[in-house]
Coordinates of C-alpha atoms (C1' of nucleotides) in Angstrom, one line a residue:
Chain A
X10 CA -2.4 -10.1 16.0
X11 CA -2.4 -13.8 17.3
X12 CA 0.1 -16.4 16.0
X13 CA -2.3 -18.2 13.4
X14 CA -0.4 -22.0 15.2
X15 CA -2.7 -21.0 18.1
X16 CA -6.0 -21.3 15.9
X17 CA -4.8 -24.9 14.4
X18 CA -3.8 -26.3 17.7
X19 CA -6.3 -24.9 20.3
X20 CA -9.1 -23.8 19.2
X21 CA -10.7 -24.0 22.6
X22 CA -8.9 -21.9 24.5
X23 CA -9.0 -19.0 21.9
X24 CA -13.1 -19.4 21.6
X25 CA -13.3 -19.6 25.5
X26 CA -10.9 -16.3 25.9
X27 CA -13.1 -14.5 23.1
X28 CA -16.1 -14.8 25.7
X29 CA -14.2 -13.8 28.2
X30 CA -13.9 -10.4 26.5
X31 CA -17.4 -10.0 25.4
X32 CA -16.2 -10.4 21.5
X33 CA -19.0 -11.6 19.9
X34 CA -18.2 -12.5 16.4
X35 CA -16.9 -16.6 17.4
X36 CA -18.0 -17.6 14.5
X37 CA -14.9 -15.9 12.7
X38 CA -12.5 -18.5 14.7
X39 CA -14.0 -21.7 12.4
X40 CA -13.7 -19.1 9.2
X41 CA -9.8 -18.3 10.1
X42 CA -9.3 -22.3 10.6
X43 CA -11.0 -23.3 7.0
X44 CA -9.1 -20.2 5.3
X45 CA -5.9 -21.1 6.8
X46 CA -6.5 -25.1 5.7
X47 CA -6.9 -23.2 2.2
X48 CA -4.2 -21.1 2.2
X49 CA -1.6 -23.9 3.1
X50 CA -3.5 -26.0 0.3
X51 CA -2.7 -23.5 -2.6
X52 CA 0.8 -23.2 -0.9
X53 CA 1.9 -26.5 -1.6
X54 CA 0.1 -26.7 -4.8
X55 CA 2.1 -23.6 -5.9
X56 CA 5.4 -24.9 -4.1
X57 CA 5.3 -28.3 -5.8
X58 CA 4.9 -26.6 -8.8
X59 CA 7.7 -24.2 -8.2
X60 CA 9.6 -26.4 -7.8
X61 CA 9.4 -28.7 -11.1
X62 CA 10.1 -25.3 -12.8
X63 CA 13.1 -25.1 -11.0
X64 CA 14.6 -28.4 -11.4
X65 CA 13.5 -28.1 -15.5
X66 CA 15.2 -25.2 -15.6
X67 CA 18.4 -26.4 -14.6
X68 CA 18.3 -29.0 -17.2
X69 CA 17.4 -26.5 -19.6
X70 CA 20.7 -24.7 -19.1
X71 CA 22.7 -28.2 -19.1
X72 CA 20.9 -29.2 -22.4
X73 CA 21.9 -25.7 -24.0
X74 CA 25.6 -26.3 -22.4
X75 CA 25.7 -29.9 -24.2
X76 CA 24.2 -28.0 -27.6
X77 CA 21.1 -30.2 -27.0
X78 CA 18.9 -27.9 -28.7
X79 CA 15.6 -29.7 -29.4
X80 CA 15.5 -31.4 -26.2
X81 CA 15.8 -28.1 -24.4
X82 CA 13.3 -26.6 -26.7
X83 CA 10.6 -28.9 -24.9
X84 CA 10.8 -28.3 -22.0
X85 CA 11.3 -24.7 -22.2
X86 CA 7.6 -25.1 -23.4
X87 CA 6.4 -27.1 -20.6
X88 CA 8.3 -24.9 -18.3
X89 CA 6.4 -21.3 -19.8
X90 CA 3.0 -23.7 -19.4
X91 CA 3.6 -24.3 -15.6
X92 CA 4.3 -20.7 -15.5
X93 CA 1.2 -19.3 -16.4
X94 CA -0.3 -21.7 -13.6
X95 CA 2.1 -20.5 -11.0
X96 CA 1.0 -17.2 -11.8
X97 CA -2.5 -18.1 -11.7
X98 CA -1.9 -19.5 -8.2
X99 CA 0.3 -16.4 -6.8
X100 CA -3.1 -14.3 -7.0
X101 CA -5.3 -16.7 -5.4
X102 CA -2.6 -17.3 -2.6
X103 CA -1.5 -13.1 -2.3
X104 CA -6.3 -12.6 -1.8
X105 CA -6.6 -15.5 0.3
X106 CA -3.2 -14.3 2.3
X107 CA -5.0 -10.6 2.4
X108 CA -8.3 -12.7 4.0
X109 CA -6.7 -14.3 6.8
X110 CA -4.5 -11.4 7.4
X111 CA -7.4 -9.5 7.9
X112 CA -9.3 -11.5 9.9
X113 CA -6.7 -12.4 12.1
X114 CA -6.7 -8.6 13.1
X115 CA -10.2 -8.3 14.1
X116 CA -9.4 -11.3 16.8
X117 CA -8.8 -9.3 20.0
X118 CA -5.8 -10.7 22.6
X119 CA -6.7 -13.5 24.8
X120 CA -7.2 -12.3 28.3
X121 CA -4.8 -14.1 31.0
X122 CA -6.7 -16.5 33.4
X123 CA -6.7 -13.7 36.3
X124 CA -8.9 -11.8 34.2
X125 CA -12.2 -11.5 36.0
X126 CA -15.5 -12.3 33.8
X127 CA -17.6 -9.1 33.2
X128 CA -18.8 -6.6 30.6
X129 CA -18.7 -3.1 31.9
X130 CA -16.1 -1.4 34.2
X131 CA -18.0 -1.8 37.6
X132 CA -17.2 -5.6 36.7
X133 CA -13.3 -4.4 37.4
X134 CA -11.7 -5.4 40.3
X135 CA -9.7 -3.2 42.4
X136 CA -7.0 -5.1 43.8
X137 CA -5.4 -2.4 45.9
X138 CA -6.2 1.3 47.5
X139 CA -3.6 3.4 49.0
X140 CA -3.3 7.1 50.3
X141 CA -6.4 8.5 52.2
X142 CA -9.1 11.3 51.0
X143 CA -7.7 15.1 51.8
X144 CA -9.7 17.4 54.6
X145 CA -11.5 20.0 52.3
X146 CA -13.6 21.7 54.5
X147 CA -11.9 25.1 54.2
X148 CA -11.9 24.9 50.4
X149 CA -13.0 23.0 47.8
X150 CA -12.8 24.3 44.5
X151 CA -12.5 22.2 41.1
X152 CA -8.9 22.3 38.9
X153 CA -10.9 24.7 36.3
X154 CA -11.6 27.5 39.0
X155 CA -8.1 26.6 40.8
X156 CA -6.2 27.0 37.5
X157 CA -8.3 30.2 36.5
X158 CA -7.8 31.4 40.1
X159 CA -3.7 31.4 40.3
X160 CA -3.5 31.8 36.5
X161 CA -2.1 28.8 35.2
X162 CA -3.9 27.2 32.6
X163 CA -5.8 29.3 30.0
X164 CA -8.3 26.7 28.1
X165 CA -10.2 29.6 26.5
X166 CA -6.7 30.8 24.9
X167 CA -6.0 27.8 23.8
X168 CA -9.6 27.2 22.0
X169 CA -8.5 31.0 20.4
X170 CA -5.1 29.7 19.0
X171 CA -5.9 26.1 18.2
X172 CA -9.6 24.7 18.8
X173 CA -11.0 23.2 22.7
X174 CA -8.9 20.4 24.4
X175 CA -6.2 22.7 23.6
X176 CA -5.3 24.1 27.2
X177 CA -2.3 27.0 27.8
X178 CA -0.1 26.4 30.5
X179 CA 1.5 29.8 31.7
X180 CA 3.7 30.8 33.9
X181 CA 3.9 28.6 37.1
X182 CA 1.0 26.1 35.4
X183 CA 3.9 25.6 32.4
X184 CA 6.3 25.3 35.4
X185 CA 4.6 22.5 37.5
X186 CA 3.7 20.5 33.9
X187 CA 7.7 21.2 33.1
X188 CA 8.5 19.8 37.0
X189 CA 6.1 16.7 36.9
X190 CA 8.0 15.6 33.0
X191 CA 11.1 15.7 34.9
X192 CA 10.0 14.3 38.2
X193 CA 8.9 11.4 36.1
X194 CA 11.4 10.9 34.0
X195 CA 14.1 10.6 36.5
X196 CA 12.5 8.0 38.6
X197 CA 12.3 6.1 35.6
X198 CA 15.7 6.3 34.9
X199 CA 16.7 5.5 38.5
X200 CA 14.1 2.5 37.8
X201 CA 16.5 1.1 35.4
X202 CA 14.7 2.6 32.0
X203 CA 16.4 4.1 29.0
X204 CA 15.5 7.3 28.0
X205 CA 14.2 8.2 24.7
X206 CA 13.2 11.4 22.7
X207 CA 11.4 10.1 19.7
X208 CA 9.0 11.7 17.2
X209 CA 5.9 13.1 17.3
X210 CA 4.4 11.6 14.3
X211 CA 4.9 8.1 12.9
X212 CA 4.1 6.3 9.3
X213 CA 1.7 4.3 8.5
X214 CA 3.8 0.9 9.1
X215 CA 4.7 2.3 12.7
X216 CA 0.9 3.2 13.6
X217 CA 0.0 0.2 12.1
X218 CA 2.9 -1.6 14.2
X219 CA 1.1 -0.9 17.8
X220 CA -2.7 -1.6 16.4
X221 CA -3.6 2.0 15.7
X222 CA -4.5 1.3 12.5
X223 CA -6.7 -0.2 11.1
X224 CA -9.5 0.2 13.9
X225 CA -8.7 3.3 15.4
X226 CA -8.1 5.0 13.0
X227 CA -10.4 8.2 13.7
X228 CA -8.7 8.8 16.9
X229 CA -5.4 9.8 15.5
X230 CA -4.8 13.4 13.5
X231 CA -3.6 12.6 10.3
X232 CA -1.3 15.0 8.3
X233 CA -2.7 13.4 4.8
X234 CA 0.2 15.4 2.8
X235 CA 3.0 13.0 4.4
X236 CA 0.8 10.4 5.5
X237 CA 2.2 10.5 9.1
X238 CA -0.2 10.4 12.5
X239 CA 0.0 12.4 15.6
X240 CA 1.2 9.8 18.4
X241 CA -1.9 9.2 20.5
X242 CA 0.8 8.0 23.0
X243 CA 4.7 7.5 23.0
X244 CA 3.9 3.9 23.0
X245 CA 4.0 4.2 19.2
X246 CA 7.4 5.4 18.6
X247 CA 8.9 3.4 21.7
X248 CA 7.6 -0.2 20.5
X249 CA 8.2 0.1 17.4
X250 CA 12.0 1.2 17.8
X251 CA 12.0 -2.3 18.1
X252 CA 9.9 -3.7 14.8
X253 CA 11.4 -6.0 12.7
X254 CA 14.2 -6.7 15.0
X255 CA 15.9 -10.0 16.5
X256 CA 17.3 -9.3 19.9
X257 CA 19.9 -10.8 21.6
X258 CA 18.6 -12.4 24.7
X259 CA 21.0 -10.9 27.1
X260 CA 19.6 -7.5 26.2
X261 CA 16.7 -8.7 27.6
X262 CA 14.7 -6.6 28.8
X263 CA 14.5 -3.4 26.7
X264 CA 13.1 -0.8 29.6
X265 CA 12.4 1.9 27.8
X266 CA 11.1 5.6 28.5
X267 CA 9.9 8.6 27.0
X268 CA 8.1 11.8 27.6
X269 CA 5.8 12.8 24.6
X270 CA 2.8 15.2 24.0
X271 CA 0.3 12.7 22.8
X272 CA -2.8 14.0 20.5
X273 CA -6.0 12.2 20.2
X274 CA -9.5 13.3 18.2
X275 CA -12.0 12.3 21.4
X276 CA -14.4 12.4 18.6
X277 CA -17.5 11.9 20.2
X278 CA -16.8 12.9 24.0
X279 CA -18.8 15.5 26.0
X280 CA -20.0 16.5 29.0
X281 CA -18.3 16.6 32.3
X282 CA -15.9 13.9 31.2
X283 CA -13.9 16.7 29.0
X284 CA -14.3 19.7 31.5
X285 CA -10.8 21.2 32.6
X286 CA -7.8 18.4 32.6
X287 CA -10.2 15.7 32.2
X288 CA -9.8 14.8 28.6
X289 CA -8.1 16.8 25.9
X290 CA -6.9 16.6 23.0
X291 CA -3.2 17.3 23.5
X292 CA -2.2 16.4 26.7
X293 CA 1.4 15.2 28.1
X294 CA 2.7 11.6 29.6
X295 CA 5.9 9.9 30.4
X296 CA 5.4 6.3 29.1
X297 CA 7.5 2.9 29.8
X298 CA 7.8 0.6 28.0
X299 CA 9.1 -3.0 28.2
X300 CA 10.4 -6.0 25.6
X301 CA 11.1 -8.9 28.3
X302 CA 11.6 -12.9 27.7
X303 CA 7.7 -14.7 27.3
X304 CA 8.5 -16.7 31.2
X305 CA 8.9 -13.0 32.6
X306 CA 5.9 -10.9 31.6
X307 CA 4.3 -11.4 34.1
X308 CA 6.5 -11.0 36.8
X309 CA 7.3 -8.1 34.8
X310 CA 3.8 -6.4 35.1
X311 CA 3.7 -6.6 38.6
X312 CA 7.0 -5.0 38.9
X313 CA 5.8 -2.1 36.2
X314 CA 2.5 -2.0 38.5
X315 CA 4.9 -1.4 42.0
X316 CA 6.9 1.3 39.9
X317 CA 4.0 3.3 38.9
X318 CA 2.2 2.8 42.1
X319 CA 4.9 4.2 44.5
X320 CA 5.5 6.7 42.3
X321 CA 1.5 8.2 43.0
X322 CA 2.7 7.2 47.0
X323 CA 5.4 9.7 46.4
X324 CA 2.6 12.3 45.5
X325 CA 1.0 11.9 48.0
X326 CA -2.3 11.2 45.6
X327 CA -5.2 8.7 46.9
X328 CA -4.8 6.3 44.2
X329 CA -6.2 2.5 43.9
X330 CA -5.6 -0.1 41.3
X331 CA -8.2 -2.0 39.0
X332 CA -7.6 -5.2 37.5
X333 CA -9.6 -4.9 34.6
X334 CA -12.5 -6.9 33.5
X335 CA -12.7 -9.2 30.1
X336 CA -15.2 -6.4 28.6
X337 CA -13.3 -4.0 29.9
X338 CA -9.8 -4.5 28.9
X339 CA -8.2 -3.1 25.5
X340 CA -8.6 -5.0 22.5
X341 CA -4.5 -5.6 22.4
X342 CA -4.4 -6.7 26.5
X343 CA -3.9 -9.8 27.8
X344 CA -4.0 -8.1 31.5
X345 CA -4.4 -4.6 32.7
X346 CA -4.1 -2.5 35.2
X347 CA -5.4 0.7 35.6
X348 CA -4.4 3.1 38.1
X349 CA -7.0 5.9 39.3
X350 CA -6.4 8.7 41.8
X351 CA -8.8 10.6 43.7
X352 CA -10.3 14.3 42.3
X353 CA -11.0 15.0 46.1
X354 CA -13.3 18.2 44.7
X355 CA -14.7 16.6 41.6
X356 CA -15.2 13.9 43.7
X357 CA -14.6 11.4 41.2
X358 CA -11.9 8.6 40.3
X359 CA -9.7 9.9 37.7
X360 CA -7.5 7.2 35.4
X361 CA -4.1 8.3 35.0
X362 CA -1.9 4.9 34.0
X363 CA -2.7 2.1 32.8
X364 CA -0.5 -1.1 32.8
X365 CA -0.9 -3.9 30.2
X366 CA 0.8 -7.1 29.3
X367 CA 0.2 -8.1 25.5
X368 CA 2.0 -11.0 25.7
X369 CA 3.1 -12.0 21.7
X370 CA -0.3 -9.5 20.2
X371 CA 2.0 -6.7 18.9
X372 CA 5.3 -8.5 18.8
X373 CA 3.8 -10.9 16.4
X374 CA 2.4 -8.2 14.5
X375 CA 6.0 -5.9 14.4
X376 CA 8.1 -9.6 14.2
X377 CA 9.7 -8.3 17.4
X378 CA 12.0 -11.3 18.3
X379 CA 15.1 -12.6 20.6
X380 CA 17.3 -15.4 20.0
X381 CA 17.0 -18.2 22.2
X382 CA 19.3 -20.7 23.8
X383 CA 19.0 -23.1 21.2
X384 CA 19.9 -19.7 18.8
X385 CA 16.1 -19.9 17.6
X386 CA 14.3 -16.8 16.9
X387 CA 11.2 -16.8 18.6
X388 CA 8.8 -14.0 19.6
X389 CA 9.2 -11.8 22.8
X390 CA 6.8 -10.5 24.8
X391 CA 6.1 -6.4 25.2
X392 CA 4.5 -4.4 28.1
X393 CA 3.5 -0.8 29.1
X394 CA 1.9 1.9 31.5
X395 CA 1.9 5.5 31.9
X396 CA 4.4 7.1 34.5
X397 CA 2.2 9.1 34.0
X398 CA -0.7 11.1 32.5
X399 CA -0.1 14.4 33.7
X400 CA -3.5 16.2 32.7
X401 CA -5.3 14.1 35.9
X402 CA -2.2 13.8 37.9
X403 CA -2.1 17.3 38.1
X404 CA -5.9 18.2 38.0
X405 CA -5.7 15.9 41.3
X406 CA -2.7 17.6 42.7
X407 CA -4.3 20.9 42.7
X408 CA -7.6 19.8 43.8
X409 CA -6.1 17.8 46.8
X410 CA -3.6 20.3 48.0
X411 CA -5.9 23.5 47.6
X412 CA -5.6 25.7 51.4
X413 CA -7.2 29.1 51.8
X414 CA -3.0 30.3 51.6
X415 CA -2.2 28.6 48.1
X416 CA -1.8 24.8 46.5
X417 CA 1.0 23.0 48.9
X418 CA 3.3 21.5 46.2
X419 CA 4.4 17.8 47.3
X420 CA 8.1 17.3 48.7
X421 CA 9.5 15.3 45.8
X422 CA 8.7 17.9 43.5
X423 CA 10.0 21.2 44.8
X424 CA 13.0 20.9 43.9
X425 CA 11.6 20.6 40.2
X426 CA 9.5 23.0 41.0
X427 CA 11.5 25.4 43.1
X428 CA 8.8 26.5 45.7
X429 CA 6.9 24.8 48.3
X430 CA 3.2 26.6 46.9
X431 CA 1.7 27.8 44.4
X432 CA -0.5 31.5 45.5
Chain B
rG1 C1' 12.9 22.2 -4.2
rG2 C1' 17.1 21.1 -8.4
rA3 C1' 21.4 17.7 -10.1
rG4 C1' 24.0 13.1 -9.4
rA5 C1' 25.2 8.3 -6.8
rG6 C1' 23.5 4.2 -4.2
rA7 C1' 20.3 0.3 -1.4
rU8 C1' 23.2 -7.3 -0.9
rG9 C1' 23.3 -11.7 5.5
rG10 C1' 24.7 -8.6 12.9
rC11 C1' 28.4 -5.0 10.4
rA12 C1' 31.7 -4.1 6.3
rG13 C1' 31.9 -5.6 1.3
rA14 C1' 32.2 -8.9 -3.6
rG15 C1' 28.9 -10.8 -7.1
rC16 C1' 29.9 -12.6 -16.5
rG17 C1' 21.4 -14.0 -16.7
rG18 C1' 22.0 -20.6 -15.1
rU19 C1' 26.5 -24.5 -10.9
rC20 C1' 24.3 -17.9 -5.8
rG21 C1' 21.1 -18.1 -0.2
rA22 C1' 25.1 -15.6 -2.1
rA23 C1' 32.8 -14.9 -2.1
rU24 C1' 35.8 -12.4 1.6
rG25 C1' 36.8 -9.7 6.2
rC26 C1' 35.0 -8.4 11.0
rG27 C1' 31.8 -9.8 14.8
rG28 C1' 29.1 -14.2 17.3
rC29 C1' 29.2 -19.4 18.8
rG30 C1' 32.1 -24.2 19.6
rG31 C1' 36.9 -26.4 19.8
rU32 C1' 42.6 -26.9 20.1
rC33 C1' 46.5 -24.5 22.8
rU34 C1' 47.0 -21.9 27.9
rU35 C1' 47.0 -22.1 35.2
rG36 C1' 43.4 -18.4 33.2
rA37 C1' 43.0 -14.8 29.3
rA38 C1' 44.8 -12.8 24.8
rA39 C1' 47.0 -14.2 20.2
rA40 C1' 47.1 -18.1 16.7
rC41 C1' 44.8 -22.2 14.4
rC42 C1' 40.3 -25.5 13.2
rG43 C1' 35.1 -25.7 12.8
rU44 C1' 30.5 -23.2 12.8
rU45 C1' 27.2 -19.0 12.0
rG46 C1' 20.7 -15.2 8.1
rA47 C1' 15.3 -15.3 8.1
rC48 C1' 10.3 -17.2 6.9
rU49 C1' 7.1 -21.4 5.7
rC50 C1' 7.3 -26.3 7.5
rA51 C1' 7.2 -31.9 11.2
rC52 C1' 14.4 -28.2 13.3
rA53 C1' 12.5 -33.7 6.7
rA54 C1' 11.8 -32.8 1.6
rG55 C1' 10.2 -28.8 -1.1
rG56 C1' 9.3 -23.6 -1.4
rU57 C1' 10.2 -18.1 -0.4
rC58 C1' 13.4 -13.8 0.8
rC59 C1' 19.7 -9.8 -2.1
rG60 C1' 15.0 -2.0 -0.1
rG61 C1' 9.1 -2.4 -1.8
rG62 C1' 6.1 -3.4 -6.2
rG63 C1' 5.7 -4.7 -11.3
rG64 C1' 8.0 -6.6 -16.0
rU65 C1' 11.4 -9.3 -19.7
rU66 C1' 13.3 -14.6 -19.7
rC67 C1' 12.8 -21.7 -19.8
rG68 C1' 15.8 -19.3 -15.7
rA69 C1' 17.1 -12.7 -12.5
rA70 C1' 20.9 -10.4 -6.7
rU71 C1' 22.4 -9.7 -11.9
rC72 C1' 18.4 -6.6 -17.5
rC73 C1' 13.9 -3.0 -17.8
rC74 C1' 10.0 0.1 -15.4
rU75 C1' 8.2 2.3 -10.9
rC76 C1' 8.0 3.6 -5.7
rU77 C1' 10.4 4.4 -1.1
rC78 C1' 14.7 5.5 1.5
rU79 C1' 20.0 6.9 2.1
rC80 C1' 24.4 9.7 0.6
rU81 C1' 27.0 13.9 -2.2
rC82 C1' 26.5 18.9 -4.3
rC83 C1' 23.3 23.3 -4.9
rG84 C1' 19.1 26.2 -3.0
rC85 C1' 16.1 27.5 1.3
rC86 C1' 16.2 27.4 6.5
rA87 C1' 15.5 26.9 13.3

RNA sequence: GGAGAGAUGGCAGAGCGGUCGAAUGCGGCGGUCUUGAAAACCGUUGACUCACAAGGUCCGGGGGUUCGAAUCCCUCUCUCUCCGCCA
């Protein structure tokens, strides 16, 4: 959610960055602008009249103290008269409150002025490629015959216990999963983030925190008896550790990390898109997460972009980044970067991070704040990424490394891992 | 799940229905003293709205009583203690 001060005092840039996303409602900027004027009308009206109450309600109590009965008697009339206006007043102001709230939340982030223009994700840019496309002349079998070959993921037994999207890891499948959580997790933690273990499911207020809710609503399982949500990613829980929190600003920045399952609905995906690894609906990742001083967020990107890109260099993956396009981007983003890597047998580019700057759009939303130099609170600025999906990573892993002998396991993670290949 | 107690500023902890945005302690910040630090002493120190003004709002959330509520009533949520169940 934008700071509504950005409506009142540039109204330009806002309507300029809405096109630069493809939004196409403008017209809802002029409506937030008259229903804010409103709003601070009936706020005033109601404070002025607050405030007479007050002050007549002091004197009543001296009047009584001097036994001034009659006197007090007035105004204790006039006083239950401005009362029933006040109340009158507190509706209107509590709806119109309500409207702007809610239309404030349908305004997507501004994109940042690297954002290139475009509508669909051919438009992105890819500022970087890295790692080079494996030899598979011998062999070239996709992750679902590979995992069904060496026995290490059973989707169909997973569709028996639980429904598709579901997949089974066994034996040295749950082991490579189990070495990649680790693998991440500790080059995080060498990268100077905290580790965190939080919960799987989150409240309303938390899910609302991050900008699941209200919009995406549907892609989230729901256990309606406790209204909680399956995390869609540990995002969720991480940020909104954070919520309603003023930070000093030499704990700045919060580098956080976490492995979490993460669930999501996929309502409405098919095809070759959800064969194997490619999209499921509970699938792991190791997520970072960053609460950094507004002059360093971006700086801060591109040092969460270098982290997660050496880290697919240490796997050896072909990987290459996207800057993404203004249609493109999340409604939440003020800059992203995705990160794909190379399904050398699917042939196809696989995202497995993606890195996002949203400048004040949730820490506005979850009043996530530091204290200044001048001791003022003002809002901070939160980033994230994937470090990272595993589903693709390792869909790509055992693509890329498939020999006629076995799947080569990469260096940094045998000793996760505990062999050198997987046969 | 049953019974009881509680929810106040960064933390701890007061608060007869009016003079309470809230005592006090700790912590934080500034200063005096000191070669420096500690101790001691002095001062200062919540957030939001808003033009850092005035005014207004906030004592877990929501509602009510009253001229006036942190203080009374209702309700919800959460926490703690005891019992039950349990990895």
């Amino acid at each position: 959610m934008l700071p509504i001060h950005l409506f009142r005092q540039n109204k330009e840039l806002i309507v300029d960055g809405l096109k630069k996303k493809n939004f196409k409602e403008l017209e809802l900027v002029d409506t937030i602008i008259s229903v804010d004027e409103k709003r601070r009308h009936l706020q005033s009206e109601s404070d002025n009249l607050a405030a007479s109450i007050n002050s007549a309600s002091k004197n009543i109590g001296q009047l009584m103290a001097k036994g001034n009965k009659e006197e007090a008697e007035a105004l204790k009339a006039e006083v239950s008269n401005h009362r029933d206006k006040t109340k009158l007043l507190a509706a209107q102001l509590a709806d119109i409150e309500t409207e702007l709230h809610d239309l404030l939340v349908r305004i997507p982030n501004m994109p940042h002025s690297s954002v290139p223009f475009g509508k669909t994700p051919e438009e992105n840019e890819v500022v970087r490629q890295g790692g080079s496309t494996p030899d598979l002349s011998a062999q070239k079998l996709p992750h679902w015959d590979l995992t069904a070959k060496y026995k290490l993921i059973d989707f169909e037994l997973g569709t028996k216990i639980t429904g598709s999207g579901f997949p089974v890891y066994i034996d040295q499948g749950a082991r490579l999963q189990r070495a990649l959580i680790s693998f991440f997790l500790n080059y995080n933690i060498d990268g100077g983030y905290k580790e965190y273990y939080p919960p799987y499911m989150v409240n309303e207020a938390s899910a609302y925190g991050t900008g699941q809710l209200p919009d995406k609503e549907g892609q989230m399982y729901h256990a309606t008896a406790d209204n909680f949500y399956l995390i869609p990613t540990a995002e969720v829980p991480l940020t909104n550790i954070f919520r309603d929190e003023i930070i000093s600003e030499q704990e700045l920045p919060v580098k956080m990390t976490a492995y979490t399952p993460c669930f999501r609905r996929e309502a409405g995906s098919y095809g070759k898109d959800v064969r194997g690894l490619n999209r499921l609906h509970q699938f792991d990742k190791v997520e970072i997460v960053q609460i950094v001083h507004p002059d360093k967020s971006y700086e801060t990107l591109e040092e969460m972009a270098a982290h997660v890109e050496h880290l697919l260099q240490l796997l050896g993956l072909q990987y290459r980044v996207l800057r993404l396009c203004g249609g493109d981007m999340s409604f939440t983003s003020a800059l992203t970067y995705d990160f794909e890597v190379y399904s050398a047998a699917q042939e196809r580019w696989l995202e497995v991070s993606s890195v996002s700057n949203f400048e004040v759009y949730q820490t506005n939303r979850m009043k996530i704040r530091f204290k200044d130099g001048g001791n003022k609170a003002q809002l901070a600025h939160s980033l994230n990424g994937s470090s990272l999906a595993l589903p693709r990573i390792m869909a790509c892993l055992l693509e890329n490394n498939q020999a006629p002998e076995g799947i080569h396991i990469p260096e940094v993670l045998r000793p996760y891992f505990g062999k050198a290949i997987i046969n």
